[in-house]
Coordinates of C-alpha atoms and ligand atoms in Angstrom, one line a residue:
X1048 CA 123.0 60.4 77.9
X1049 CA 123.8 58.9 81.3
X1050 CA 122.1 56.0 83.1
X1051 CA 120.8 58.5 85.5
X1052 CA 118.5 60.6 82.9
X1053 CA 117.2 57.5 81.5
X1054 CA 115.7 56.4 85.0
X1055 CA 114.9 59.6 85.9
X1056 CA 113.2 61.1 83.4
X1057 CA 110.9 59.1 81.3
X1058 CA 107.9 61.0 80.5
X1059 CA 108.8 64.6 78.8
X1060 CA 105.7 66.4 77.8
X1061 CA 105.7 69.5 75.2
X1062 CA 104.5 72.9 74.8
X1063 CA 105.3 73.8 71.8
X1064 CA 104.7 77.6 71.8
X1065 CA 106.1 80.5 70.3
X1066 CA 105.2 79.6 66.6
X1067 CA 102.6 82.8 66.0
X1068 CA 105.1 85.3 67.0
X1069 CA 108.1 83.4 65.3
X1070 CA 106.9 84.3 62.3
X1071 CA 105.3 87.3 63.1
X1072 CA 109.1 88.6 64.2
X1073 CA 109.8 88.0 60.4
X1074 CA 107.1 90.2 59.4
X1075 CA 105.5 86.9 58.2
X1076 CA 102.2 85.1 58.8
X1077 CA 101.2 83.5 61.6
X1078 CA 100.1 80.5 59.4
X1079 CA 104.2 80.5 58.4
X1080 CA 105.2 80.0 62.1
X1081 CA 102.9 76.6 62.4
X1082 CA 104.4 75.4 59.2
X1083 CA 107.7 75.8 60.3
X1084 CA 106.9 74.2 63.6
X1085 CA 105.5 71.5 62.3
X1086 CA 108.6 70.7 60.6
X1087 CA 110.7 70.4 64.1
X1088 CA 108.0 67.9 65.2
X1089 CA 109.7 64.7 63.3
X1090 CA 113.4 65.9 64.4
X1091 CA 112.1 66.0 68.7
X1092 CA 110.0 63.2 68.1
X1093 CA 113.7 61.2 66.4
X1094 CA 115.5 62.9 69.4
X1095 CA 113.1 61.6 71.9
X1096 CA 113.6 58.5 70.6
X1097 CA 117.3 58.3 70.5
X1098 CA 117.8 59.3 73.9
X1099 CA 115.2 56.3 74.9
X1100 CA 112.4 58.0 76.7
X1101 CA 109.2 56.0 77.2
X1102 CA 107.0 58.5 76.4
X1103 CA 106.7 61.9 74.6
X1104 CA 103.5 63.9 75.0
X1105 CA 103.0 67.2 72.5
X1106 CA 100.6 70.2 73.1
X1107 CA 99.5 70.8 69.2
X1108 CA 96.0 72.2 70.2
X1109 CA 94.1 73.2 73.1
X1110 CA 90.8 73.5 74.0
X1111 CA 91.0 77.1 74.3
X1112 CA 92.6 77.2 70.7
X1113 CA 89.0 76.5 69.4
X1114 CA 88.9 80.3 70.0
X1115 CA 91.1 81.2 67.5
X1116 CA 90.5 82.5 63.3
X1117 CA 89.0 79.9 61.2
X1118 CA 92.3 80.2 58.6
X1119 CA 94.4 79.5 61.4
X1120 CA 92.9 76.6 62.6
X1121 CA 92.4 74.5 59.6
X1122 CA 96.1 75.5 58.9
X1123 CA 96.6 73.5 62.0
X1124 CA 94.0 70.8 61.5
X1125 CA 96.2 70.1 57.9
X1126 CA 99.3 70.0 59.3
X1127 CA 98.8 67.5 61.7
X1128 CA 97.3 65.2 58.7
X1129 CA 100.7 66.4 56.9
X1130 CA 102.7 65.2 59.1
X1131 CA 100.6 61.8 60.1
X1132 CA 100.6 60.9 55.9
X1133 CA 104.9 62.0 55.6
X1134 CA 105.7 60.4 59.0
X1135 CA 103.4 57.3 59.0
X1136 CA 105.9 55.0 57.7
X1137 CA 109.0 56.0 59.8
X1138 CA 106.9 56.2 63.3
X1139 CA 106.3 52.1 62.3
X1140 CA 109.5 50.7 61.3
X1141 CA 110.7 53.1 64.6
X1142 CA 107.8 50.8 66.8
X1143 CA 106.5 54.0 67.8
X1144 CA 103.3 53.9 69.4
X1145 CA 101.1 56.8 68.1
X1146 CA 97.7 58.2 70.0
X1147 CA 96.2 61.7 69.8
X1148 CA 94.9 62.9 73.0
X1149 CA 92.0 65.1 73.6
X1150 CA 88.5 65.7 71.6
X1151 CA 88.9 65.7 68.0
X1152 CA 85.1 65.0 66.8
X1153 CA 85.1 68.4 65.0
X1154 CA 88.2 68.0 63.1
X1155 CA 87.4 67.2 59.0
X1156 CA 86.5 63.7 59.1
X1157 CA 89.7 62.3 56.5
X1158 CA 91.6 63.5 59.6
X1159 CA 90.1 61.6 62.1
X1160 CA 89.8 58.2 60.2
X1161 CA 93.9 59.0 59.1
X1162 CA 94.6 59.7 63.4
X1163 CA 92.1 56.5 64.1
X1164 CA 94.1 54.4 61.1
X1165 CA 97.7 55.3 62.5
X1166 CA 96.6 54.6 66.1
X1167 CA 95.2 51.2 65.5
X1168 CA 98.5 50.3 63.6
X1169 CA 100.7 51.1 66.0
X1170 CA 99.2 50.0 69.0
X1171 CA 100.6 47.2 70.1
X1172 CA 104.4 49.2 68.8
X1173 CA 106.7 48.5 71.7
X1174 CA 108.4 51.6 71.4
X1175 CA 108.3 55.2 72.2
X1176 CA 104.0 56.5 73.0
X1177 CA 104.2 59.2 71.1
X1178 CA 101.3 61.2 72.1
X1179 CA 99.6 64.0 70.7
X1180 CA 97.4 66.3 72.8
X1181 CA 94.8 67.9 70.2
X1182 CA 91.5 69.6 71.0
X1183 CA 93.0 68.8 74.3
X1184 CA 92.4 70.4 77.9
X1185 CA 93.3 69.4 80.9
X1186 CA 90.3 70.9 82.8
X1187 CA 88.2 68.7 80.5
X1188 CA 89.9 65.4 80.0
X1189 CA 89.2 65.2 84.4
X1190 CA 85.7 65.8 83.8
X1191 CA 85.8 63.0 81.5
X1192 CA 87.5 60.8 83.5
X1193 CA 85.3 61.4 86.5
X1194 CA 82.1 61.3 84.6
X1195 CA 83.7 57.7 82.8
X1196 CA 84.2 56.7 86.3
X1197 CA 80.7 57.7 88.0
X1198 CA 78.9 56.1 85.0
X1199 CA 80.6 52.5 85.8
X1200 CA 80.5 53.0 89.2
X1201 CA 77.5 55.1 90.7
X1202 CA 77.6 55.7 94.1
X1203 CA 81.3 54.9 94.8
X1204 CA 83.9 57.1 96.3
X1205 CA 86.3 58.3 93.7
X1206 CA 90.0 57.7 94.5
X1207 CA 93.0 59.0 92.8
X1208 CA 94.1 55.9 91.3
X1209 CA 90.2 55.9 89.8
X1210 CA 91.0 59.3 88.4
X1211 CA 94.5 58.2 86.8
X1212 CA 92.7 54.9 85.5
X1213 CA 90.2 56.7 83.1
X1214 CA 92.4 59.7 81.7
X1215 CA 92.9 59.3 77.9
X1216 CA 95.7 57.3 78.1
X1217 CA 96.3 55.8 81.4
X1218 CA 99.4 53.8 80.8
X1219 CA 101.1 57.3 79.7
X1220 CA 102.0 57.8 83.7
X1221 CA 103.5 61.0 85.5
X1222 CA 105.0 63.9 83.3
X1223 CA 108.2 63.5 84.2
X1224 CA 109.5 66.9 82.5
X1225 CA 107.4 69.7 81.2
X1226 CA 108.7 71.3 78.6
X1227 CA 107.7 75.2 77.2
X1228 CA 109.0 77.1 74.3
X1229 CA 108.3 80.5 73.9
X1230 CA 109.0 82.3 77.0
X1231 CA 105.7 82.4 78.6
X1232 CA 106.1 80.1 82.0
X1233 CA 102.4 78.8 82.4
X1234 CA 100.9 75.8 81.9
X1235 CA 97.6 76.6 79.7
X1236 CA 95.4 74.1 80.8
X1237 CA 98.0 71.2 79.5
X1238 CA 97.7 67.8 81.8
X1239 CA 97.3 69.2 85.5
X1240 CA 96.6 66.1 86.8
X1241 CA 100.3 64.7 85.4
X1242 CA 102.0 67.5 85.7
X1243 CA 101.5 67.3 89.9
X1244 CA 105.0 66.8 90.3
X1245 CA 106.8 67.6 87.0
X1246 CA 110.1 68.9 86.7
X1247 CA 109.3 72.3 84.9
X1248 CA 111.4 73.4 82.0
X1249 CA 110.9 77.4 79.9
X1250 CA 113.3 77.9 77.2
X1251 CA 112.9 81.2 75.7
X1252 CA 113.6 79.7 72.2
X1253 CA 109.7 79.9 70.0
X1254 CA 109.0 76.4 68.7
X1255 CA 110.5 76.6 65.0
X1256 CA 114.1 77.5 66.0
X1257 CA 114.0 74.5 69.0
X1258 CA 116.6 72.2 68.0
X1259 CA 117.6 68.5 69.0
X1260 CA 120.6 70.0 70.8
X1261 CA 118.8 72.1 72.9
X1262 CA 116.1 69.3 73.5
X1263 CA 119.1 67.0 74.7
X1264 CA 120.7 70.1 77.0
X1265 CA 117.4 70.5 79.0
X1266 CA 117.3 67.0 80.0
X1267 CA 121.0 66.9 80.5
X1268 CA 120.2 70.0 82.5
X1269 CA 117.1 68.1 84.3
X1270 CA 118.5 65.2 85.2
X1271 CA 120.9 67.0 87.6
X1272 CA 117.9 67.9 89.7
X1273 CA 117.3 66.1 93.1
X1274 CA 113.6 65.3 93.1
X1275 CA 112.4 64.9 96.4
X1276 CA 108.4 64.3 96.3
X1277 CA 107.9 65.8 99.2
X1278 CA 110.3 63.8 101.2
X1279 CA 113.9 65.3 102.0
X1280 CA 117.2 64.1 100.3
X1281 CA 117.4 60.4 100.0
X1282 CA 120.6 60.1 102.8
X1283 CA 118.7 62.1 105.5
X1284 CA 115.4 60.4 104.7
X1285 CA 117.5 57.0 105.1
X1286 CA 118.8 58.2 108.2
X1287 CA 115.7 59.6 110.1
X1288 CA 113.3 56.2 109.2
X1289 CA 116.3 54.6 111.1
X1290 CA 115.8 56.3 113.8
X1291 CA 112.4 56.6 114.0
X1292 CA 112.1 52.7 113.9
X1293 CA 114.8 52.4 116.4
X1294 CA 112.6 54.8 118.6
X1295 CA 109.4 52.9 118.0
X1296 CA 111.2 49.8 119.2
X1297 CA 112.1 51.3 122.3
X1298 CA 108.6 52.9 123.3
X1299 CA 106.0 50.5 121.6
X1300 CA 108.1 47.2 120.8
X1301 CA 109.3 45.9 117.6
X1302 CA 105.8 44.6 115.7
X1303 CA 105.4 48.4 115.3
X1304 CA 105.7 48.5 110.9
X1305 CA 107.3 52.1 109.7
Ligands
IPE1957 C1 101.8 77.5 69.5 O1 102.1 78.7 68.9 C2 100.9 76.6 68.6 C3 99.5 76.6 69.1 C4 99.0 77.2 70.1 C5 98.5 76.0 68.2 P1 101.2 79.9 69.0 O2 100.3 80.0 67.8 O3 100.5 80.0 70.3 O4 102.3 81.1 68.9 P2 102.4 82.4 69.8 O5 102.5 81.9 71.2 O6 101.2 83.2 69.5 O7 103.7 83.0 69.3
IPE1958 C1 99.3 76.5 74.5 O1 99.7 77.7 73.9 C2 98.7 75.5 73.6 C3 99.6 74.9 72.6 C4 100.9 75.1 72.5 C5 99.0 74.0 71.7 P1 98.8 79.0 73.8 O2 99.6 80.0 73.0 O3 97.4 78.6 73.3 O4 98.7 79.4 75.3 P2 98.4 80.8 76.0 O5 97.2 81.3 75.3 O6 99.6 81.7 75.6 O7 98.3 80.5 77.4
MG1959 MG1 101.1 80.8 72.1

C-alpha cells in the first residue's frame, strides 16, 4: 500500500450484503449465510488494520432490519455477542478501539452489557475505531443529533458542524470509501450525512466469499481516483486562484483576501 492510499483514504465504511442469498444460492438457510459472514468480519477487520486505516465502520443491522423473522434476527443479535466474546482479546492487544453505533436497547440485555464492557475497555485504544453500525439508520441517528442539539441549545440556529458534533460518534469523520457487497448499488439508509462525499465502491461478491485480497484491490483501485470536492483538478485550481488574485489586485488593490 502506497503513501498515497494511506492519506487518501482513511475512513472505509461497510455494507456487508449479500449473506441471505449466499446461502440461499447453496440451497441453504438464510441463517447459514450470517454465520458465514460473520466469520469474514475478524479477517477485514485484521486487513483494515494492516493496511493502517483510521477508521472502519460495518453495517451489521439496520433499522429497517427490525422488519425481518424473529429466527433471523436473534441469529444476528448472537453473532455479534459471538464474535465480541472470540474477538475481545485480539481487538485489545491490536489497540483497537471498539463502539457499536446505532440503537441497541432492544437487543437481550447480556448483549448490551458485553458491547457496553468492550467499549469502555477499549476506549482510550489508540488504534483502529472499529465501529459497528447496529440497529443503526441513518435517517434516525440525524434526528438524534438534531434533537441532542435543540435540547442543549433551544432557540439556536443549527449549523453543520452542530450536526457533525452530536452524531454517534463524532470523532469517526467523513466516510472516506463506501463499500457494498452483494451487487445491489444503494445505500439503505447507512450514514447519509458521512457518506456526502464518499468514494463509492459495489463489488458483486455477497459478504461470505469477500476476501482480504479483494478488500486490498478496491482501495488499491480507489486510491487512483482524483477527488475533487467540488473544486476542479488541483493544477488548474492552483492556476485560476492565481489569476483571480492577480486580477483582484489590478481592479480593487492588493488588501483584497482570495
Ligand atoms: C446482509 O445480508 C446482512 C443483513 C442485512 C443483516 P442480507 O441478509 O441482507 O442478505 P441478502 O441481501 O438477502 O442476500
Ligand atoms: C443493508 O442491507 C443493511 C445491512 C447490510 C446491515 P439490506 O439487505 O437490509 O438492504 P436492502 O433491503 O437490500 O436495501
Ligand atoms: Mg441484503
Amino acid at each position: 500500500m502506497t503513501n498515497k492510499t494511506e492519506q487518501k483514504i482513511q475512513h472505509v465504511a461497510i455494507i456487508m450484503d449479500g449473506n441471505g442469498r449466499w446461502a440461499e444460492g447453496r440451497a441453504h438457510k438464510r441463517i447459514w449465510g450470517h454465520i458465514r459472514g460473520s466469520s469474514v468480519v475478524a479477517n477485514i477487520v485484521e486487513e483494515a488494520d494492516d493496511l493502517g486505516l483510521q477508521a472502519l465502520t460495518l453495517y451489521a443491522f439496520s433499522t429497517e432490519n427490525w422488519s425481518r423473522p424473529q429466527t433471523e434476527i436473534k441469529t444476528l443479535f448472537k453473532l455479534l455477542q459471538k464474535f465480541l466474546v472470540k474477538e475481545r482479546k485480539k481487538i485489545m492487544d491490536n489497540k483497537i478501539r471498539f463502539n457499536v453505533i446505532g440503537q441497541i436497547e432492544n437487543l437481550p440485555e447480556a448483549t448490551v452489557q458485553l458491547i457496553r464492557d468492550v467499549e469502555k475497555e477499549t476506549k482510550d485504544n489508540q488504534g483502529l475505531k472499529l465501529s459497528f453500525a447496529f440497529g443503526y439508520g441513518g435517517k434516525n441517528e440525524l434526528v438524534v443529533a438534531v434533537n441532542n442539539f435543540v435540547k442543549k441549545n433551544p432557540g439556536k440556529y443549527i449549523t453543520e458542524a452542530d450536526i457533525s458534533r452530536n452524531l454517534y460518534q463524532p470523532d469517526l469523520g467523513e466516510v472516506d470509501l463506501l463499500i457494498r457487497t452483494g451487487g445491489d448499488q444503494r445505500i439503505s439508509n447507512f450514514l447519509l450525512w458521512q457518506v456526502a462525499y464518499a468514494e463509492l465502491y459495489f463489488t458483486k461478491t455477497k459478504w461470505p466469499d469477500f476476501k482480504r485480497s479483494e478488500f486490498r484491490n478496491i482501495l488499491i483501485d480507489v486510491a487512483g481516483r482524483e477527488r475533487r470536492f467540488g473544486n476542479i483538478d488541483c493544477q488548474d485550481s492552483l492556476k485560476s486562484n492565481t489569476q483571480l488574485a492577480k486580477g483582484n489586485q489590478r481592479s480593487i488593490g492588493s488588501s483584497t483576501h482570495v
